[in-house]
Each structure stands twice: as C-alpha cells, then as structure tokens.
Amino acid sequence: MQKNKVLSYLGLATRAGRAVSGEFCVEKSVRQHRAKLVLVSEDASEASKKNFRNICTYYKVPLYFSGSREELGAACGKEARVSAAIEDEGLANAAIREMKQQSGIGGSKDVE
C-alpha cells in the first residue's frame, strides 16, 4: 500500500506538470533546485544509485528507493523509468511523510 500511495503522489505531480522523469531531467531538476523529492527504482544499477546518492546529498534533496522501473514509469504515464523527481513541495512532503510512516517497507532510504 505504501508504494501505491507514493506512486499516486508522483502521478498527481506528473498530471499537474510538477514532476520529471528520466536520469538527465531528474539531474537537471536537482541542480536547478526545483526537485523536492527524488525517487529511484530499487532495480536501478549500482552506478545510477551512487550517482543519485551523491547529487542528492550535495544538493540536500530527499532521496528514496522505491518500486520497480515499470511501477515508476507507470506512475508517470510513460515506459519504464529508473528515476523521477517531484517538484511540488506539498506533494513531495506528503510522499515523504508516507514513506517515513512505513520506513521499513520498500527499502526506502532518506537523504536529508
């Protein structure tokens, strides 16, 4: 249930035009201080995970690992995606609260 709620917030942000997906777009959003939350699929490569850990730590953006590529892509209304960023502060905070409530499920990791 936790993954579904978080992915629902991602879907809402996407429909509102306040989310981006794909490695390049997510990195750009983080660097431009627009990303409020970054989601990376659990089945991403170790190199991608390390890259997002580094950039999110540097720019102090919360980072969570949740869902598969297919689930993340479906939430965005696209094909499989390894990463996505929510740029809306309200939706990002709601997703973070949900993940913190269920902190042991889904292998989530918080970088703040």
PDB file of N, CA and C in Angstrom:
ATOM      1  N   MET A   1       0.817  -1.196   0.000  1.00  0.00           N
ATOM      2  CA  MET A   1       0.000   0.000   0.000  1.00  0.00           C
ATOM      3  C   MET A   1       0.860   1.260   0.000  1.00  0.00           C
ATOM      4  N   GLN A   2       1.953   1.228   0.734  1.00  0.00           N
ATOM      5  CA  GLN A   2       2.819   2.389   0.837  1.00  0.00           C
ATOM      6  C   GLN A   2       3.353   2.801  -0.527  1.00  0.00           C
ATOM      7  N   LYS A   3       3.828   1.849  -1.303  1.00  0.00           N
ATOM      8  CA  LYS A   3       4.342   2.169  -2.629  1.00  0.00           C
ATOM      9  C   LYS A   3       3.245   2.779  -3.490  1.00  0.00           C
ATOM     10  N   ASN A   4       2.035   2.213  -3.405  1.00  0.00           N
ATOM     11  CA  ASN A   4       0.940   2.711  -4.220  1.00  0.00           C
ATOM     12  C   ASN A   4       0.630   4.166  -3.906  1.00  0.00           C
ATOM     13  N   LYS A   5       0.630   4.540  -2.618  1.00  0.00           N
ATOM     14  CA  LYS A   5       0.346   5.925  -2.255  1.00  0.00           C
ATOM     15  C   LYS A   5       1.430   6.862  -2.756  1.00  0.00           C
ATOM     16  N   VAL A   6       2.668   6.477  -2.569  1.00  0.00           N
ATOM     17  CA  VAL A   6       3.780   7.312  -3.018  1.00  0.00           C
ATOM     18  C   VAL A   6       3.742   7.462  -4.537  1.00  0.00           C
ATOM     19  N   LEU A   7       3.487   6.374  -5.234  1.00  0.00           N
ATOM     20  CA  LEU A   7       3.397   6.439  -6.690  1.00  0.00           C
ATOM     21  C   LEU A   7       2.175   7.248  -7.130  1.00  0.00           C
ATOM     22  N   SER A   8       1.119   7.243  -6.330  1.00  0.00           N
ATOM     23  CA  SER A   8      -0.043   8.084  -6.625  1.00  0.00           C
ATOM     24  C   SER A   8       0.319   9.562  -6.534  1.00  0.00           C
ATOM     25  N   TYR A   9       1.123   9.923  -5.527  1.00  0.00           N
ATOM     26  CA  TYR A   9       1.590  11.312  -5.423  1.00  0.00           C
ATOM     27  C   TYR A   9       2.436  11.687  -6.626  1.00  0.00           C
ATOM     28  N   LEU A  10       3.265  10.760  -7.082  1.00  0.00           N
ATOM     29  CA  LEU A  10       4.073  11.002  -8.277  1.00  0.00           C
ATOM     30  C   LEU A  10       3.172  11.202  -9.497  1.00  0.00           C
ATOM     31  N   GLY A  11       2.133  10.375  -9.610  1.00  0.00           N
ATOM     32  CA  GLY A  11       1.185  10.507 -10.717  1.00  0.00           C
ATOM     33  C   GLY A  11       0.457  11.844 -10.695  1.00  0.00           C
ATOM     34  N   LEU A  12       0.045  12.284  -9.506  1.00  0.00           N
ATOM     35  CA  LEU A  12      -0.620  13.590  -9.373  1.00  0.00           C
ATOM     36  C   LEU A  12       0.321  14.714  -9.791  1.00  0.00           C
ATOM     37  N   ALA A  13       1.564  14.633  -9.333  1.00  0.00           N
ATOM     38  CA  ALA A  13       2.545  15.659  -9.697  1.00  0.00           C
ATOM     39  C   ALA A  13       2.788  15.669 -11.197  1.00  0.00           C
ATOM     40  N   THR A  14       2.827  14.500 -11.813  1.00  0.00           N
ATOM     41  CA  THR A  14       3.038  14.411 -13.260  1.00  0.00           C
ATOM     42  C   THR A  14       1.887  15.061 -14.004  1.00  0.00           C
ATOM     43  N   ARG A  15       0.656  14.743 -13.596  1.00  0.00           N
ATOM     44  CA  ARG A  15      -0.515  15.328 -14.259  1.00  0.00           C
ATOM     45  C   ARG A  15      -0.580  16.842 -14.063  1.00  0.00           C
ATOM     46  N   ALA A  16      -0.030  17.329 -12.945  1.00  0.00           N
ATOM     47  CA  ALA A  16      -0.006  18.767 -12.680  1.00  0.00           C
ATOM     48  C   ALA A  16       1.175  19.456 -13.350  1.00  0.00           C
ATOM     49  N   GLY A  17       2.033  18.678 -14.008  1.00  0.00           N
ATOM     50  CA  GLY A  17       3.199  19.251 -14.658  1.00  0.00           C
ATOM     51  C   GLY A  17       4.306  19.612 -13.683  1.00  0.00           C
ATOM     52  N   ARG A  18       4.294  18.973 -12.506  1.00  0.00           N
ATOM     53  CA  ARG A  18       5.262  19.282 -11.454  1.00  0.00           C
ATOM     54  C   ARG A  18       6.152  18.089 -11.140  1.00  0.00           C
ATOM     55  N   ALA A  19       6.401  17.243 -12.132  1.00  0.00           N
ATOM     56  CA  ALA A  19       7.298  16.099 -11.959  1.00  0.00           C
ATOM     57  C   ALA A  19       8.068  15.888 -13.262  1.00  0.00           C
ATOM     58  N   VAL A  20       9.263  15.351 -13.116  1.00  0.00           N
ATOM     59  CA  VAL A  20      10.076  14.991 -14.275  1.00  0.00           C
ATOM     60  C   VAL A  20      10.561  13.570 -14.082  1.00  0.00           C
ATOM     61  N   SER A  21      10.884  12.909 -15.180  1.00  0.00           N
ATOM     62  CA  SER A  21      11.397  11.544 -15.085  1.00  0.00           C
ATOM     63  C   SER A  21      12.523  11.357 -16.089  1.00  0.00           C
ATOM     64  N   GLY A  22      13.337  10.364 -15.822  1.00  0.00           N
ATOM     65  CA  GLY A  22      14.496  10.108 -16.663  1.00  0.00           C
ATOM     66  C   GLY A  22      15.733  10.719 -16.024  1.00  0.00           C
ATOM     67  N   GLU A  23      16.846  10.030 -16.169  1.00  0.00           N
ATOM     68  CA  GLU A  23      18.070  10.415 -15.463  1.00  0.00           C
ATOM     69  C   GLU A  23      18.499  11.859 -15.743  1.00  0.00           C
ATOM     70  N   PHE A  24      18.546  12.247 -17.003  1.00  0.00           N
ATOM     71  CA  PHE A  24      19.011  13.590 -17.360  1.00  0.00           C
ATOM     72  C   PHE A  24      18.097  14.669 -16.777  1.00  0.00           C
ATOM     73  N   CYS A  25      16.791  14.510 -16.946  1.00  0.00           N
ATOM     74  CA  CYS A  25      15.836  15.515 -16.467  1.00  0.00           C
ATOM     75  C   CYS A  25      15.830  15.615 -14.944  1.00  0.00           C
ATOM     76  N   VAL A  26      15.954  14.485 -14.273  1.00  0.00           N
ATOM     77  CA  VAL A  26      15.973  14.493 -12.816  1.00  0.00           C
ATOM     78  C   VAL A  26      17.230  15.196 -12.311  1.00  0.00           C
ATOM     79  N   GLU A  27      18.377  14.878 -12.902  1.00  0.00           N
ATOM     80  CA  GLU A  27      19.626  15.547 -12.501  1.00  0.00           C
ATOM     81  C   GLU A  27      19.529  17.054 -12.724  1.00  0.00           C
ATOM     82  N   LYS A  28      18.976  17.456 -13.842  1.00  0.00           N
ATOM     83  CA  LYS A  28      18.821  18.880 -14.153  1.00  0.00           C
ATOM     84  C   LYS A  28      17.910  19.551 -13.129  1.00  0.00           C
ATOM     85  N   SER A  29      16.827  18.897 -12.770  1.00  0.00           N
ATOM     86  CA  SER A  29      15.890  19.434 -11.788  1.00  0.00           C
ATOM     87  C   SER A  29      16.558  19.611 -10.422  1.00  0.00           C
ATOM     88  N   VAL A  30      17.370  18.638 -10.029  1.00  0.00           N
ATOM     89  CA  VAL A  30      18.077  18.727  -8.748  1.00  0.00           C
ATOM     90  C   VAL A  30      19.077  19.877  -8.788  1.00  0.00           C
ATOM     91  N   ARG A  31      19.851  19.961  -9.854  1.00  0.00           N
ATOM     92  CA  ARG A  31      20.873  21.012  -9.963  1.00  0.00           C
ATOM     93  C   ARG A  31      20.267  22.418  -9.987  1.00  0.00           C
ATOM     94  N   GLN A  32      19.058  22.544 -10.523  1.00  0.00           N
ATOM     95  CA  GLN A  32      18.394  23.839 -10.594  1.00  0.00           C
ATOM     96  C   GLN A  32      17.528  24.113  -9.355  1.00  0.00           C
ATOM     97  N   HIS A  33      17.656  23.265  -8.351  1.00  0.00           N
ATOM     98  CA  HIS A  33      16.952  23.419  -7.066  1.00  0.00           C
ATOM     99  C   HIS A  33      15.431  23.398  -7.210  1.00  0.00           C
ATOM    100  N   ARG A  34      14.930  22.685  -8.214  1.00  0.00           N
ATOM    101  CA  ARG A  34      13.482  22.553  -8.391  1.00  0.00           C
ATOM    102  C   ARG A  34      12.959  21.267  -7.752  1.00  0.00           C
ATOM    103  N   ALA A  35      13.771  20.223  -7.722  1.00  0.00           N
ATOM    104  CA  ALA A  35      13.341  18.922  -7.188  1.00  0.00           C
ATOM    105  C   ALA A  35      13.190  19.003  -5.675  1.00  0.00           C
ATOM    106  N   LYS A  36      12.053  18.536  -5.181  1.00  0.00           N
ATOM    107  CA  LYS A  36      11.794  18.484  -3.739  1.00  0.00           C
ATOM    108  C   LYS A  36      11.926  17.064  -3.211  1.00  0.00           C
ATOM    109  N   LEU A  37      11.854  16.080  -4.118  1.00  0.00           N
ATOM    110  CA  LEU A  37      11.972  14.669  -3.769  1.00  0.00           C
ATOM    111  C   LEU A  37      12.412  13.899  -5.004  1.00  0.00           C
ATOM    112  N   VAL A  38      13.362  13.000  -4.820  1.00  0.00           N
ATOM    113  CA  VAL A  38      13.814  12.147  -5.923  1.00  0.00           C
ATOM    114  C   VAL A  38      13.480  10.707  -5.572  1.00  0.00           C
ATOM    115  N   LEU A  39      12.867  10.008  -6.512  1.00  0.00           N
ATOM    116  CA  LEU A  39      12.554   8.591  -6.380  1.00  0.00           C
ATOM    117  C   LEU A  39      13.380   7.824  -7.400  1.00  0.00           C
ATOM    118  N   VAL A  40      14.045   6.775  -6.940  1.00  0.00           N
ATOM    119  CA  VAL A  40      14.846   5.923  -7.820  1.00  0.00           C
ATOM    120  C   VAL A  40      14.341   4.495  -7.647  1.00  0.00           C
ATOM    121  N   SER A  41      14.226   3.765  -8.742  1.00  0.00           N
ATOM    122  CA  SER A  41      13.730   2.392  -8.666  1.00  0.00           C
ATOM    123  C   SER A  41      14.729   1.512  -7.919  1.00  0.00           C
ATOM    124  N   GLU A  42      14.193   0.514  -7.243  1.00  0.00           N
ATOM    125  CA  GLU A  42      15.032  -0.412  -6.481  1.00  0.00           C
ATOM    126  C   GLU A  42      15.907  -1.264  -7.398  1.00  0.00           C
ATOM    127  N   ASP A  43      15.470  -1.450  -8.646  1.00  0.00           N
ATOM    128  CA  ASP A  43      16.246  -2.287  -9.573  1.00  0.00           C
ATOM    129  C   ASP A  43      17.169  -1.469 -10.481  1.00  0.00           C
ATOM    130  N   ALA A  44      17.461  -0.232 -10.087  1.00  0.00           N
ATOM    131  CA  ALA A  44      18.410   0.594 -10.834  1.00  0.00           C
ATOM    132  C   ALA A  44      19.820   0.032 -10.653  1.00  0.00           C
ATOM    133  N   SER A  45      20.702   0.341 -11.576  1.00  0.00           N
ATOM    134  CA  SER A  45      22.084  -0.129 -11.465  1.00  0.00           C
ATOM    135  C   SER A  45      22.768   0.542 -10.277  1.00  0.00           C
ATOM    136  N   GLU A  46      23.806  -0.093  -9.775  1.00  0.00           N
ATOM    137  CA  GLU A  46      24.542   0.470  -8.638  1.00  0.00           C
ATOM    138  C   GLU A  46      25.168   1.813  -9.005  1.00  0.00           C
ATOM    139  N   ALA A  47      25.596   1.958 -10.253  1.00  0.00           N
ATOM    140  CA  ALA A  47      26.181   3.228 -10.692  1.00  0.00           C
ATOM    141  C   ALA A  47      25.138   4.352 -10.639  1.00  0.00           C
ATOM    142  N   SER A  48      23.917   4.063 -11.083  1.00  0.00           N
ATOM    143  CA  SER A  48      22.851   5.065 -11.038  1.00  0.00           C
ATOM    144  C   SER A  48      22.499   5.413  -9.600  1.00  0.00           C
ATOM    145  N   LYS A  49      22.399   4.399  -8.748  1.00  0.00           N
ATOM    146  CA  LYS A  49      22.087   4.657  -7.340  1.00  0.00           C
ATOM    147  C   LYS A  49      23.150   5.539  -6.703  1.00  0.00           C
ATOM    148  N   LYS A  50      24.420   5.229  -6.979  1.00  0.00           N
ATOM    149  CA  LYS A  50      25.520   6.014  -6.408  1.00  0.00           C
ATOM    150  C   LYS A  50      25.469   7.450  -6.928  1.00  0.00           C
ATOM    151  N   ASN A  51      25.222   7.611  -8.211  1.00  0.00           N
ATOM    152  CA  ASN A  51      25.131   8.938  -8.811  1.00  0.00           C
ATOM    153  C   ASN A  51      24.045   9.770  -8.128  1.00  0.00           C
ATOM    154  N   PHE A  52      22.861   9.182  -7.945  1.00  0.00           N
ATOM    155  CA  PHE A  52      21.770   9.926  -7.324  1.00  0.00           C
ATOM    156  C   PHE A  52      22.028  10.172  -5.838  1.00  0.00           C
ATOM    157  N   ARG A  53      22.661   9.212  -5.151  1.00  0.00           N
ATOM    158  CA  ARG A  53      23.032   9.449  -3.748  1.00  0.00           C
ATOM    159  C   ARG A  53      23.947  10.664  -3.642  1.00  0.00           C
ATOM    160  N   ASN A  54      24.947  10.713  -4.502  1.00  0.00           N
ATOM    161  CA  ASN A  54      25.915  11.809  -4.466  1.00  0.00           C
ATOM    162  C   ASN A  54      25.269  13.162  -4.762  1.00  0.00           C
ATOM    163  N   ILE A  55      24.512  13.237  -5.829  1.00  0.00           N
ATOM    164  CA  ILE A  55      23.927  14.521  -6.222  1.00  0.00           C
ATOM    165  C   ILE A  55      22.869  14.980  -5.207  1.00  0.00           C
ATOM    166  N   CYS A  56      22.063  14.050  -4.698  1.00  0.00           N
ATOM    167  CA  CYS A  56      21.030  14.427  -3.732  1.00  0.00           C
ATOM    168  C   CYS A  56      21.636  14.827  -2.388  1.00  0.00           C
ATOM    169  N   THR A  57      22.713  14.184  -2.001  1.00  0.00           N
ATOM    170  CA  THR A  57      23.402  14.567  -0.772  1.00  0.00           C
ATOM    171  C   THR A  57      23.983  15.966  -0.920  1.00  0.00           C
ATOM    172  N   TYR A  58      24.632  16.226  -2.040  1.00  0.00           N
ATOM    173  CA  TYR A  58      25.260  17.523  -2.274  1.00  0.00           C
ATOM    174  C   TYR A  58      24.231  18.654  -2.274  1.00  0.00           C
ATOM    175  N   TYR A  59      23.100  18.447  -2.969  1.00  0.00           N
ATOM    176  CA  TYR A  59      22.076  19.483  -3.085  1.00  0.00           C
ATOM    177  C   TYR A  59      21.011  19.399  -1.987  1.00  0.00           C
ATOM    178  N   LYS A  60      21.175  18.458  -1.056  1.00  0.00           N
ATOM    179  CA  LYS A  60      20.266  18.286   0.089  1.00  0.00           C
ATOM    180  C   LYS A  60      18.813  18.078  -0.342  1.00  0.00           C
ATOM    181  N   VAL A  61      18.628  17.119  -1.244  1.00  0.00           N
ATOM    182  CA  VAL A  61      17.305  16.740  -1.726  1.00  0.00           C
ATOM    183  C   VAL A  61      16.996  15.345  -1.189  1.00  0.00           C
ATOM    184  N   PRO A  62      15.818  15.147  -0.581  1.00  0.00           N
ATOM    185  CA  PRO A  62      15.464  13.805  -0.100  1.00  0.00           C
ATOM    186  C   PRO A  62      15.455  12.798  -1.248  1.00  0.00           C
ATOM    187  N   LEU A  63      15.997  11.616  -0.972  1.00  0.00           N
ATOM    188  CA  LEU A  63      16.109  10.553  -1.968  1.00  0.00           C
ATOM    189  C   LEU A  63      15.539   9.280  -1.378  1.00  0.00           C
ATOM    190  N   TYR A  64      14.677   8.610  -2.128  1.00  0.00           N
ATOM    191  CA  TYR A  64      14.105   7.335  -1.706  1.00  0.00           C
ATOM    192  C   TYR A  64      14.218   6.337  -2.840  1.00  0.00           C
ATOM    193  N   PHE A  65      14.434   5.088  -2.471  1.00  0.00           N
ATOM    194  CA  PHE A  65      14.444   3.984  -3.431  1.00  0.00           C
ATOM    195  C   PHE A  65      13.131   3.238  -3.239  1.00  0.00           C
ATOM    196  N   SER A  66      12.319   3.193  -4.289  1.00  0.00           N
ATOM    197  CA  SER A  66      11.009   2.581  -4.154  1.00  0.00           C
ATOM    198  C   SER A  66      10.508   2.068  -5.492  1.00  0.00           C
ATOM    199  N   GLY A  67       9.915   0.894  -5.483  1.00  0.00           N
ATOM    200  CA  GLY A  67       9.281   0.345  -6.667  1.00  0.00           C
ATOM    201  C   GLY A  67      10.258  -0.126  -7.733  1.00  0.00           C
ATOM    202  N   SER A  68       9.678  -0.659  -8.779  1.00  0.00           N
ATOM    203  CA  SER A  68      10.472  -1.136  -9.910  1.00  0.00           C
ATOM    204  C   SER A  68      10.442  -0.083 -11.016  1.00  0.00           C
ATOM    205  N   ARG A  69      11.238  -0.311 -12.050  1.00  0.00           N
ATOM    206  CA  ARG A  69      11.255   0.594 -13.198  1.00  0.00           C
ATOM    207  C   ARG A  69       9.861   0.723 -13.815  1.00  0.00           C
ATOM    208  N   GLU A  70       9.192  -0.421 -13.925  1.00  0.00           N
ATOM    209  CA  GLU A  70       7.871  -0.436 -14.549  1.00  0.00           C
ATOM    210  C   GLU A  70       6.859   0.337 -13.705  1.00  0.00           C
ATOM    211  N   GLU A  71       6.902   0.160 -12.374  1.00  0.00           N
ATOM    212  CA  GLU A  71       5.974   0.879 -11.493  1.00  0.00           C
ATOM    213  C   GLU A  71       6.211   2.385 -11.545  1.00  0.00           C
ATOM    214  N   LEU A  72       7.466   2.789 -11.535  1.00  0.00           N
ATOM    215  CA  LEU A  72       7.804   4.212 -11.596  1.00  0.00           C
ATOM    216  C   LEU A  72       7.360   4.804 -12.929  1.00  0.00           C
ATOM    217  N   GLY A  73       7.597   4.085 -14.008  1.00  0.00           N
ATOM    218  CA  GLY A  73       7.176   4.547 -15.328  1.00  0.00           C
ATOM    219  C   GLY A  73       5.669   4.636 -15.456  1.00  0.00           C
ATOM    220  N   ALA A  74       4.970   3.641 -14.933  1.00  0.00           N
ATOM    221  CA  ALA A  74       3.505   3.639 -14.996  1.00  0.00           C
ATOM    222  C   ALA A  74       2.925   4.826 -14.227  1.00  0.00           C
ATOM    223  N   ALA A  75       3.529   5.157 -13.095  1.00  0.00           N
ATOM    224  CA  ALA A  75       3.050   6.290 -12.304  1.00  0.00           C
ATOM    225  C   ALA A  75       3.214   7.600 -13.070  1.00  0.00           C
ATOM    226  N   CYS A  76       4.234   7.655 -13.920  1.00  0.00           N
ATOM    227  CA  CYS A  76       4.487   8.859 -14.725  1.00  0.00           C
ATOM    228  C   CYS A  76       3.722   8.834 -16.048  1.00  0.00           C
ATOM    229  N   GLY A  77       3.064   7.723 -16.343  1.00  0.00           N
ATOM    230  CA  GLY A  77       2.347   7.596 -17.607  1.00  0.00           C
ATOM    231  C   GLY A  77       3.276   7.361 -18.778  1.00  0.00           C
ATOM    232  N   LYS A  78       4.427   6.774 -18.514  1.00  0.00           N
ATOM    233  CA  LYS A  78       5.416   6.527 -19.558  1.00  0.00           C
ATOM    234  C   LYS A  78       5.899   5.090 -19.467  1.00  0.00           C
ATOM    235  N   GLU A  79       6.894   4.757 -20.277  1.00  0.00           N
ATOM    236  CA  GLU A  79       7.502   3.437 -20.198  1.00  0.00           C
ATOM    237  C   GLU A  79       8.349   3.359 -18.935  1.00  0.00           C
ATOM    238  N   ALA A  80       9.084   2.298 -18.787  1.00  0.00           N
ATOM    239  CA  ALA A  80       9.914   2.092 -17.600  1.00  0.00           C
ATOM    240  C   ALA A  80      10.842   3.278 -17.365  1.00  0.00           C
ATOM    241  N   ARG A  81      10.906   3.729 -16.122  1.00  0.00           N
ATOM    242  CA  ARG A  81      11.765   4.842 -15.720  1.00  0.00           C
ATOM    243  C   ARG A  81      12.569   4.431 -14.501  1.00  0.00           C
ATOM    244  N   VAL A  82      13.849   4.795 -14.473  1.00  0.00           N
ATOM    245  CA  VAL A  82      14.715   4.487 -13.344  1.00  0.00           C
ATOM    246  C   VAL A  82      14.586   5.559 -12.269  1.00  0.00           C
ATOM    247  N   SER A  83      14.304   6.795 -12.672  1.00  0.00           N
ATOM    248  CA  SER A  83      14.251   7.885 -11.704  1.00  0.00           C
ATOM    249  C   SER A  83      13.141   8.871 -12.043  1.00  0.00           C
ATOM    250  N   ALA A  84      12.679   9.550 -10.992  1.00  0.00           N
ATOM    251  CA  ALA A  84      11.673  10.598 -11.149  1.00  0.00           C
ATOM    252  C   ALA A  84      11.862  11.598 -10.016  1.00  0.00           C
ATOM    253  N   ALA A  85      11.475  12.836 -10.269  1.00  0.00           N
ATOM    254  CA  ALA A  85      11.562  13.874  -9.248  1.00  0.00           C
ATOM    255  C   ALA A  85      10.229  14.602  -9.162  1.00  0.00           C
ATOM    256  N   ILE A  86       9.781  14.840  -7.933  1.00  0.00           N
ATOM    257  CA  ILE A  86       8.583  15.642  -7.691  1.00  0.00           C
ATOM    258  C   ILE A  86       9.050  17.059  -7.393  1.00  0.00           C
ATOM    259  N   GLU A  87       8.514  18.026  -8.129  1.00  0.00           N
ATOM    260  CA  GLU A  87       8.920  19.416  -7.968  1.00  0.00           C
ATOM    261  C   GLU A  87       7.913  20.229  -7.160  1.00  0.00           C
ATOM    262  N   ASP A  88       6.789  19.644  -6.799  1.00  0.00           N
ATOM    263  CA  ASP A  88       5.782  20.313  -5.992  1.00  0.00           C
ATOM    264  C   ASP A  88       6.053  20.017  -4.520  1.00  0.00           C
ATOM    265  N   GLU A  89       6.224  21.056  -3.717  1.00  0.00           N
ATOM    266  CA  GLU A  89       6.601  20.866  -2.321  1.00  0.00           C
ATOM    267  C   GLU A  89       5.528  20.137  -1.512  1.00  0.00           C
ATOM    268  N   GLY A  90       4.273  20.455  -1.736  1.00  0.00           N
ATOM    269  CA  GLY A  90       3.191  19.808  -0.993  1.00  0.00           C
ATOM    270  C   GLY A  90       3.102  18.313  -1.267  1.00  0.00           C
ATOM    271  N   LEU A  91       3.143  17.940  -2.541  1.00  0.00           N
ATOM    272  CA  LEU A  91       3.086  16.527  -2.899  1.00  0.00           C
ATOM    273  C   LEU A  91       4.340  15.791  -2.444  1.00  0.00           C
ATOM    274  N   ALA A  92       5.491  16.445  -2.541  1.00  0.00           N
ATOM    275  CA  ALA A  92       6.736  15.824  -2.089  1.00  0.00           C
ATOM    276  C   ALA A  92       6.687  15.570  -0.582  1.00  0.00           C
ATOM    277  N   ASN A  93       6.213  16.548   0.180  1.00  0.00           N
ATOM    278  CA  ASN A  93       6.118  16.375   1.635  1.00  0.00           C
ATOM    279  C   ASN A  93       5.139  15.271   2.012  1.00  0.00           C
ATOM    280  N   ALA A  94       4.029  15.171   1.288  1.00  0.00           N
ATOM    281  CA  ALA A  94       3.058  14.105   1.548  1.00  0.00           C
ATOM    282  C   ALA A  94       3.674  12.733   1.273  1.00  0.00           C
ATOM    283  N   ALA A  95       4.433  12.622   0.184  1.00  0.00           N
ATOM    284  CA  ALA A  95       5.086  11.357  -0.152  1.00  0.00           C
ATOM    285  C   ALA A  95       6.151  11.012   0.887  1.00  0.00           C
ATOM    286  N   ILE A  96       6.911  11.997   1.342  1.00  0.00           N
ATOM    287  CA  ILE A  96       7.941  11.765   2.359  1.00  0.00           C
ATOM    288  C   ILE A  96       7.306  11.304   3.664  1.00  0.00           C
ATOM    289  N   ARG A  97       6.209  11.951   4.070  1.00  0.00           N
ATOM    290  CA  ARG A  97       5.502  11.537   5.293  1.00  0.00           C
ATOM    291  C   ARG A  97       5.034  10.092   5.186  1.00  0.00           C
ATOM    292  N   GLU A  98       4.492   9.737   4.047  1.00  0.00           N
ATOM    293  CA  GLU A  98       4.005   8.370   3.831  1.00  0.00           C
ATOM    294  C   GLU A  98       5.155   7.369   3.916  1.00  0.00           C
ATOM    295  N   MET A  99       6.284   7.697   3.322  1.00  0.00           N
ATOM    296  CA  MET A  99       7.419   6.777   3.355  1.00  0.00           C
ATOM    297  C   MET A  99       8.017   6.671   4.755  1.00  0.00           C
ATOM    298  N   LYS A 100       8.019   7.762   5.492  1.00  0.00           N
ATOM    299  CA  LYS A 100       8.536   7.721   6.864  1.00  0.00           C
ATOM    300  C   LYS A 100       7.633   6.880   7.768  1.00  0.00           C
ATOM    301  N   GLN A 101       6.329   6.937   7.542  1.00  0.00           N
ATOM    302  CA  GLN A 101       5.382   6.130   8.328  1.00  0.00           C
ATOM    303  C   GLN A 101       5.626   4.647   8.093  1.00  0.00           C
ATOM    304  N   GLN A 102       5.994   4.302   6.885  1.00  0.00           N
ATOM    305  CA  GLN A 102       6.219   2.907   6.504  1.00  0.00           C
ATOM    306  C   GLN A 102       7.699   2.649   6.281  1.00  0.00           C
ATOM    307  N   SER A 103       8.567   3.253   7.067  1.00  0.00           N
ATOM    308  CA  SER A 103      10.007   3.291   6.796  1.00  0.00           C
ATOM    309  C   SER A 103      10.656   1.926   6.586  1.00  0.00           C
ATOM    310  N   GLY A 104      10.128   0.858   7.135  1.00  0.00           N
ATOM    311  CA  GLY A 104      10.753  -0.440   6.967  1.00  0.00           C
ATOM    312  C   GLY A 104      10.359  -1.148   5.689  1.00  0.00           C
ATOM    313  N   ILE A 105       9.366  -0.650   4.970  1.00  0.00           N
ATOM    314  CA  ILE A 105       8.846  -1.322   3.777  1.00  0.00           C
ATOM    315  C   ILE A 105       9.409  -0.667   2.521  1.00  0.00           C
ATOM    316  N   GLY A 106       9.793  -1.494   1.550  1.00  0.00           N
ATOM    317  CA  GLY A 106      10.185  -0.986   0.238  1.00  0.00           C
ATOM    318  C   GLY A 106      11.623  -0.558   0.122  1.00  0.00           C
ATOM    319  N   GLY A 107      12.421  -0.770   1.163  1.00  0.00           N
ATOM    320  CA  GLY A 107      13.828  -0.424   1.072  1.00  0.00           C
ATOM    321  C   GLY A 107      14.074   1.046   0.891  1.00  0.00           C
ATOM    322  N   SER A 108      13.202   1.893   1.447  1.00  0.00           N
ATOM    323  CA  SER A 108      13.375   3.319   1.254  1.00  0.00           C
ATOM    324  C   SER A 108      14.561   3.842   2.034  1.00  0.00           C
ATOM    325  N   LYS A 109      15.189   4.851   1.497  1.00  0.00           N
ATOM    326  CA  LYS A 109      16.324   5.464   2.157  1.00  0.00           C
ATOM    327  C   LYS A 109      16.169   6.963   2.044  1.00  0.00           C
ATOM    328  N   ASP A 110      16.373   7.648   3.134  1.00  0.00           N
ATOM    329  CA  ASP A 110      16.181   9.085   3.173  1.00  0.00           C
ATOM    330  C   ASP A 110      17.528   9.777   3.243  1.00  0.00           C
ATOM    331  N   VAL A 111      17.752  10.750   2.381  1.00  0.00           N
ATOM    332  CA  VAL A 111      18.959  11.559   2.433  1.00  0.00           C
ATOM    333  C   VAL A 111      18.505  12.990   2.647  1.00  0.00           C
ATOM    334  N   GLU A 112      18.673  13.486   3.863  1.00  0.00           N
ATOM    335  CA  GLU A 112      18.282  14.867   4.154  1.00  0.00           C
ATOM    336  C   GLU A 112      19.423  15.588   4.811  1.00  0.00           C
TER     337      GLU A 112
END
